[in-house]
Tab-separated table of C-alpha atoms in Angstrom:
chain	number	residue	atom	x	y	z
A	117	MET	CA	19.115	77.137	25.217
A	118	ALA	CA	19.716	77.953	21.561
A	119	ARG	CA	16.731	77.852	19.202
A	120	ILE	CA	16.945	75.790	16.018
A	121	PRO	CA	16.322	77.878	12.893
A	122	PRO	CA	13.053	76.918	11.117
A	123	HIS	CA	14.724	76.015	7.806
A	124	SER	CA	17.780	74.287	9.173
A	125	PRO	CA	18.629	70.714	8.060
A	126	LEU	CA	18.430	69.511	11.662
A	127	ARG	CA	14.811	70.685	12.033
A	128	ARG	CA	13.854	69.019	8.750
A	129	SER	CA	15.535	65.768	9.870
A	130	ILE	CA	13.613	65.781	13.174
A	131	ARG	CA	10.349	66.495	11.345
A	132	ASP	CA	10.931	63.659	8.888
A	133	ARG	CA	11.712	61.240	11.699
A	134	ILE	CA	8.521	62.136	13.549
A	135	THR	CA	6.537	61.700	10.339
A	136	ARG	CA	8.040	58.253	9.708
A	137	ASN	CA	7.349	57.195	13.289
A	138	ASP	CA	3.729	58.314	12.953
A	139	SER	CA	3.390	56.339	9.696
A	140	ARG	CA	4.827	53.235	11.255
A	141	ARG	CA	2.545	53.609	14.272
A	142	ARG	CA	-0.519	53.958	12.083
A	143	ALA	CA	0.541	50.958	9.949
A	144	PHE	CA	1.067	48.857	13.058
A	145	ILE	CA	-2.322	49.845	14.463
A	146	ALA	CA	-3.980	49.053	11.121
A	147	THR	CA	-2.284	45.652	10.980
A	148	VAL	CA	-3.335	44.746	14.521
A	149	ALA	CA	-6.885	45.901	13.814
A	150	SER	CA	-6.994	43.791	10.636
A	151	VAL	CA	-5.752	40.693	12.480
A	152	VAL	CA	-8.312	41.188	15.234
A	153	VAL	CA	-11.146	41.667	12.744
A	154	LEU	CA	-10.116	38.638	10.647
A	155	GLY	CA	-9.771	36.523	13.767
A	156	ALA	CA	-13.185	37.569	14.952
A	157	VAL	CA	-14.675	36.758	11.556
A	158	ALA	CA	-12.992	33.339	11.568
A	159	VAL	CA	-14.316	32.579	15.068
A	160	ILE	CA	-17.812	33.675	14.095
A	161	ASP	CA	-17.659	31.585	10.898
A	162	ALA	CA	-16.393	28.505	12.752
A	163	THR	CA	-19.072	28.909	15.426
A	164	TRP	CA	-21.755	29.305	12.786
A	165	ASN	CA	-20.563	26.178	10.946
A	166	CYS	CA	-20.631	24.196	14.179
A	167	LEU	CA	-24.139	25.341	15.004
A	168	ASN	CA	-25.368	25.074	11.415
A	169	PRO	CA	-23.153	22.489	9.665
A	170	GLU	CA	-23.293	22.267	5.893
A	171	PRO	CA	-23.197	18.666	4.593
A	172	TYR	CA	-20.144	17.946	2.442
A	173	HIS	CA	-21.130	14.563	1.016
A	174	ASP	CA	-24.565	15.295	-0.433
A	175	SER	CA	-24.645	13.038	-3.497
A	176	HIS	CA	-27.875	11.132	-4.129
A	177	LEU	CA	-25.867	7.962	-4.900
A	178	SER	CA	-24.469	6.628	-1.630
A	179	GLY	CA	-21.504	4.291	-1.377
A	180	ARG	CA	-23.681	1.272	-0.632
A	181	GLY	CA	-25.972	2.270	-3.492
A	182	TRP	CA	-22.999	2.313	-5.868
A	183	VAL	CA	-21.889	-1.131	-4.662
A	184	ASP	CA	-25.418	-2.512	-5.123
A	185	GLU	CA	-25.447	-1.042	-8.618
A	186	LEU	CA	-22.182	-2.832	-9.429
A	187	MET	CA	-23.400	-6.169	-8.054
A	188	GLU	CA	-26.661	-6.004	-9.983
A	189	GLY	CA	-25.124	-4.721	-13.215
A	190	HIS	CA	-22.754	-6.259	-15.741
A	191	ARG	CA	-20.278	-8.562	-14.007
A	192	ASP	CA	-17.267	-7.024	-15.762
A	193	ARG	CA	-18.201	-3.579	-14.472
A	194	MET	CA	-17.507	-4.657	-10.892
A	195	LYS	CA	-14.306	-6.375	-12.008
A	196	ASP	CA	-13.091	-3.156	-13.654
A	197	ASN	CA	-13.757	-1.112	-10.499
A	198	LEU	CA	-13.091	-3.570	-7.647
A	199	ALA	CA	-10.982	-6.307	-9.332
A	200	PHE	CA	-13.563	-9.061	-8.648
A	201	ARG	CA	-16.772	-10.167	-10.262
A	202	PRO	CA	-19.915	-10.192	-8.060
A	203	THR	CA	-19.794	-13.935	-7.311
A	204	VAL	CA	-16.191	-13.794	-6.067
A	205	PHE	CA	-16.862	-10.522	-4.255
A	206	ARG	CA	-19.743	-12.043	-2.272
A	207	LYS	CA	-17.738	-15.173	-1.399
A	208	LEU	CA	-14.761	-13.091	-0.272
A	209	GLY	CA	-17.053	-11.013	1.934
A	210	ARG	CA	-18.478	-14.132	3.585
A	211	GLU	CA	-15.015	-15.587	4.152
A	212	LEU	CA	-13.760	-12.378	5.770
A	213	VAL	CA	-16.749	-12.372	8.116
A	214	GLN	CA	-16.520	-16.070	9.024
A	215	ARG	CA	-12.758	-16.567	9.122
A	216	GLY	CA	-11.329	-13.054	9.470
A	217	GLY	CA	-13.731	-11.687	12.049
A	218	LEU	CA	-14.852	-8.684	9.973
A	219	VAL	CA	-17.850	-7.032	11.645
A	220	ALA	CA	-20.271	-4.363	10.518
A	221	ARG	CA	-19.957	-0.833	11.848
A	222	ARG	CA	-22.869	1.273	12.974
A	223	TRP	CA	-23.432	2.897	9.582
A	224	VAL	CA	-21.214	0.779	7.287
A	225	ASP	CA	-21.867	-2.906	6.690
A	226	THR	CA	-19.201	-5.459	5.779
A	227	THR	CA	-20.027	-5.354	2.065
A	228	GLU	CA	-19.320	-1.643	1.797
A	229	GLN	CA	-16.179	-1.984	3.938
A	230	LEU	CA	-14.807	-4.595	1.541
A	231	ALA	CA	-15.709	-2.390	-1.429
A	232	ILE	CA	-13.849	0.544	0.149
A	233	PHE	CA	-10.762	-1.615	0.666
A	234	LEU	CA	-10.779	-3.007	-2.873
A	235	TYR	CA	-11.484	0.400	-4.414
A	236	GLN	CA	-8.400	1.901	-2.779
A	237	ALA	CA	-6.265	-1.157	-3.550
A	238	VAL	CA	-7.236	-1.072	-7.242
A	239	THR	CA	-7.288	2.668	-7.935
A	240	ASN	CA	-4.585	3.796	-5.460
A	241	ASN	CA	-6.656	6.938	-4.895
A	242	THR	CA	-6.350	9.209	-1.875
A	243	ILE	CA	-8.657	8.924	1.116
A	244	GLN	CA	-10.398	12.114	0.018
A	245	LYS	CA	-11.287	10.673	-3.397
A	246	ALA	CA	-12.441	7.398	-1.871
A	247	GLY	CA	-14.571	9.388	0.558
A	248	GLU	CA	-16.183	11.233	-2.350
A	249	ARG	CA	-16.871	7.946	-4.134
A	250	PHE	CA	-18.512	6.326	-1.097
A	251	GLN	CA	-19.883	9.543	0.454
A	252	ARG	CA	-18.056	8.891	3.707
A	253	SER	CA	-15.745	10.899	5.908
A	254	ASN	CA	-11.972	10.479	5.687
A	255	GLU	CA	-11.942	8.892	9.135
A	256	THR	CA	-14.559	6.327	8.112
A	257	ILE	CA	-12.629	5.422	4.948
A	258	SER	CA	-9.403	4.935	6.907
A	259	THR	CA	-11.117	2.893	9.633
A	260	CYS	CA	-12.870	0.604	7.144
A	261	PHE	CA	-9.675	0.028	5.168
A	262	LYS	CA	-7.802	-0.978	8.326
A	263	ALA	CA	-10.640	-3.247	9.485
A	264	VAL	CA	-10.608	-5.234	6.221
A	265	LEU	CA	-6.807	-5.355	6.210
A	266	ASP	CA	-6.801	-6.749	9.762
A	267	ALA	CA	-9.331	-9.373	8.705
A	268	ILE	CA	-7.201	-10.429	5.726
A	269	ILE	CA	-4.019	-10.860	7.757
A	270	SER	CA	-5.786	-12.515	10.688
A	271	PRO	CA	-4.634	-16.082	11.460
A	272	GLY	CA	-8.073	-17.495	10.712
A	273	PHE	CA	-8.238	-16.141	7.155
A	274	ARG	CA	-4.562	-16.094	6.204
A	275	GLY	CA	-3.844	-19.499	7.735
A	276	HIS	CA	-6.677	-21.073	5.750
A	277	TYR	CA	-5.441	-19.923	2.338
A	278	ILE	CA	-1.672	-19.514	2.763
A	279	LYS	CA	-0.143	-22.774	3.942
A	280	LEU	CA	3.380	-24.118	3.760
A	281	PRO	CA	3.678	-26.954	1.203
A	282	ASN	CA	3.562	-30.581	2.203
A	283	PRO	CA	7.180	-31.805	1.907
A	284	ASP	CA	6.006	-35.351	1.070
A	285	ASN	CA	4.236	-34.235	-2.097
A	286	VAL	CA	6.351	-34.100	-5.239
A	287	PHE	CA	5.255	-32.073	-8.221
A	288	GLU	CA	3.803	-34.418	-10.849
A	289	ARG	CA	5.845	-32.993	-13.704
A	290	ILE	CA	9.062	-33.615	-11.771
A	291	LEU	CA	8.156	-37.267	-11.298
A	292	LYS	CA	7.209	-37.862	-14.926
A	293	ASP	CA	9.979	-35.973	-16.692
A	294	PRO	CA	13.518	-37.439	-16.318
A	295	LYS	CA	14.964	-34.019	-17.015
A	296	PHE	CA	13.396	-32.684	-13.795
A	297	ILE	CA	13.926	-35.680	-11.497
A	298	PHE	CA	16.935	-33.942	-9.943
A	299	PHE	CA	14.503	-31.457	-8.376
A	300	LYS	CA	12.429	-34.062	-6.495
A	301	ASP	CA	13.369	-32.448	-3.157
A	302	THR	CA	12.278	-28.983	-4.305
A	303	ILE	CA	9.174	-27.710	-2.509
A	304	GLY	CA	8.798	-24.388	-4.316
A	305	ALA	CA	10.422	-21.149	-5.377
A	306	ILE	CA	11.072	-18.015	-3.343
A	307	ASP	CA	11.853	-14.455	-4.365
A	308	GLY	CA	11.416	-10.830	-3.369
A	309	SER	CA	9.475	-8.072	-5.110
A	310	HIS	CA	9.638	-4.312	-4.591
A	311	LEU	CA	6.381	-2.364	-4.316
A	312	PHE	CA	6.222	1.430	-4.472
A	313	VAL	CA	5.336	3.196	-1.219
A	314	LYS	CA	4.999	6.774	0.056
A	315	PRO	CA	6.593	6.889	3.529
A	316	PRO	CA	6.963	10.076	5.640
A	317	SER	CA	9.779	12.350	4.530
A	318	LEU	CA	11.753	11.800	7.755
A	319	THR	CA	12.018	8.044	7.129
A	320	GLN	CA	12.434	7.948	3.360
A	321	GLY	CA	16.132	7.070	3.520
A	322	ARG	CA	15.688	3.477	4.584
A	323	TRP	CA	12.877	2.896	2.093
A	324	ARG	CA	15.080	3.598	-0.950
A	325	ASP	CA	16.117	0.538	-2.898
A	326	ARG	CA	19.294	0.166	-4.938
A	327	ASN	CA	17.633	1.983	-7.859
A	328	GLY	CA	16.772	5.007	-5.736
A	329	ASN	CA	13.016	4.310	-5.667
A	330	LEU	CA	10.872	4.384	-2.528
A	331	THR	CA	9.714	0.790	-2.130
A	332	GLN	CA	9.015	-1.972	0.347
A	333	ASN	CA	10.509	-5.400	-0.194
A	334	MET	CA	8.009	-8.277	-0.104
A	335	LEU	CA	9.280	-11.839	0.218
A	336	ALA	CA	7.005	-14.581	-1.114
A	337	ALA	CA	7.235	-18.315	-1.753
A	338	CYS	CA	5.119	-20.297	-4.213
A	339	ASP	CA	4.619	-23.963	-4.893
A	340	PHE	CA	4.524	-25.445	-8.395
A	341	LEU	CA	0.736	-25.187	-8.543
A	342	MET	CA	1.241	-21.393	-8.495
A	343	PHE	CA	-0.191	-20.904	-5.002
A	344	PHE	CA	1.417	-18.539	-2.514
A	345	VAL	CA	2.575	-20.597	0.471
A	346	PHE	CA	4.372	-17.868	2.427
A	347	VAL	CA	4.401	-14.047	2.372
A	348	LEU	CA	6.467	-11.597	4.401
A	349	VAL	CA	5.672	-7.882	3.925
A	350	GLY	CA	6.450	-4.526	5.501
A	351	TRP	CA	10.232	-4.417	5.121
A	352	GLU	CA	11.999	-1.359	3.744
A	353	GLY	CA	13.265	-1.319	0.173
A	354	SER	CA	16.858	-1.159	1.403
A	355	ALA	CA	16.526	-4.627	2.987
A	356	ALA	CA	18.133	-7.408	0.958
A	357	ASP	CA	16.289	-10.579	-0.026
A	358	SER	CA	18.763	-12.745	1.893
A	359	HIS	CA	18.134	-10.766	5.097
A	360	LEU	CA	14.364	-11.139	4.691
A	361	TYR	CA	14.831	-14.875	4.254
A	362	GLN	CA	16.772	-15.134	7.515
A	363	VAL	CA	14.080	-13.134	9.317
A	364	ALA	CA	11.393	-15.365	7.826
A	365	LEU	CA	13.161	-18.479	9.148
A	366	ALA	CA	13.894	-16.981	12.554
A	367	SER	CA	10.648	-15.303	13.530
A	368	SER	CA	8.007	-15.268	10.778
A	369	GLY	CA	6.949	-18.904	10.598
A	370	LEU	CA	8.784	-20.093	7.481
A	371	THR	CA	10.075	-23.642	7.905
A	372	VAL	CA	12.040	-25.828	5.490
A	373	PRO	CA	12.155	-29.564	6.327
A	374	GLU	CA	15.554	-31.207	6.412
A	375	GLY	CA	16.614	-32.382	2.995
A	376	LYS	CA	14.198	-30.052	1.197
A	377	TYR	CA	14.900	-26.683	-0.379
A	378	TYR	CA	13.447	-23.740	-2.272
A	379	LEU	CA	14.720	-22.439	-5.606
A	380	ALA	CA	16.055	-18.890	-5.471
A	381	ASP	CA	18.086	-16.451	-7.519
A	382	ALA	CA	21.583	-15.087	-6.918
A	383	GLY	CA	20.216	-12.430	-4.548
A	384	PHE	CA	20.071	-15.059	-1.807
A	385	ALA	CA	22.944	-16.611	0.086
A	386	SER	CA	23.807	-20.222	-0.602
A	387	CYS	CA	22.622	-22.566	2.175
A	388	ASP	CA	21.120	-26.016	2.735
A	389	SER	CA	17.532	-24.774	2.361
A	390	LEU	CA	18.072	-22.804	-0.872
A	391	LEU	CA	19.302	-23.789	-4.306
A	392	VAL	CA	20.871	-20.726	-5.904
A	393	PRO	CA	22.988	-20.392	-9.073
A	394	TYR	CA	26.699	-19.676	-9.008
A	395	ARG	CA	27.596	-16.122	-9.859
A	396	ASN	CA	29.300	-15.379	-13.183
A	397	VAL	CA	28.642	-18.910	-14.444
A	398	ARG	CA	27.086	-19.483	-17.852
A	399	TYR	CA	24.589	-22.332	-17.733
A	400	HIS	CA	23.557	-24.533	-20.644
A	401	LEU	CA	19.951	-24.870	-21.737
A	402	LEU	CA	19.451	-28.091	-19.773
A	403	HIS	CA	20.635	-26.382	-16.604
A	404	ARG	CA	18.148	-23.566	-16.993
A	405	THR	CA	15.403	-25.742	-15.558
A	406	ARG	CA	15.863	-24.021	-12.223
A	407	LYS	CA	15.226	-20.688	-13.912
A	408	ASN	CA	12.068	-22.057	-15.535
A	409	PHE	CA	10.770	-23.140	-12.142
A	410	LEU	CA	11.525	-19.704	-10.725
A	411	THR	CA	9.116	-18.171	-13.230
A	412	PHE	CA	6.268	-19.577	-11.135
A	413	VAL	CA	6.815	-17.049	-8.373
A	414	MET	CA	7.440	-14.201	-10.808
A	415	HIS	CA	4.282	-15.102	-12.730
A	416	ASN	CA	2.306	-14.979	-9.475
A	417	PHE	CA	3.752	-11.555	-8.710
A	418	GLY	CA	2.837	-10.372	-12.190
A	419	THR	CA	-0.729	-11.674	-11.952
A	420	TRP	CA	-1.209	-10.080	-8.558
A	421	SER	CA	0.277	-6.792	-9.762
A	422	ASN	CA	-1.893	-6.694	-12.868
A	423	THR	CA	-5.010	-7.313	-10.809
A	424	PHE	CA	-4.504	-4.709	-8.111
A	425	LEU	CA	-1.942	-2.192	-9.388
A	426	GLU	CA	-2.782	-1.773	-13.047
A	427	SER	CA	-6.563	-2.227	-13.139
């Protein structure tokens, strides 16, 4: 077998290859050793934290203490933070307990649960920030929010305050003003409103409205005393108002007596139970009465939005 000369290019190539392989081997061993050491440190740290947990929420002012401070302080301070003054806040809490079935948890009473719900509804903060405010875990904040929401939409509470109008009652202004007598069979106004939402990325397509925003479409009806008489929520922003109205009639409890109707805009289909304007028709001032009545529902939406979304 022939011997390779010591200074030949082939010998240098073999030597360089062996050197590179040794460097790669050492780098691989160092990487594996680093991963093992870091993993061991992480396991030790996690075990130590489990055996000796460090409290995260350690503020001296608890959530219930903050709520008590609001109720005993200036009445507008609670309104600025939770949208209600103390008197209304206490009455709402009693109603949710008596009619909605809201019950106290082991460490969180009904007053603090309601405060958590209102705080998130008013500020639109994350669960983490609400947890820091009330010194509670994220799970507790989420559970309390859902408990109050279930109490609000329960049949006992919702059915007591949101009732369909009595078809035999005619709005007093309609009876007294000859200009409005044509609307004696009107029982209210109905419209939809889009509210911004943050759905999961996989389902965002169906939540986009015609303007490209991520919203849910809420259908609501009001009487002429500016009370909500029907609400349908939870539908995607891509759903049309007319479709929501058909769903409300079919399966959500909305009923319109024969011969009666709601006022609506051109986004709804023309039918016996809705009075909608003709498209591309210019109405005179006298005929704009229907539009004036429709402002009742929009004013209710605006009041509700200003209270809970812009406080």
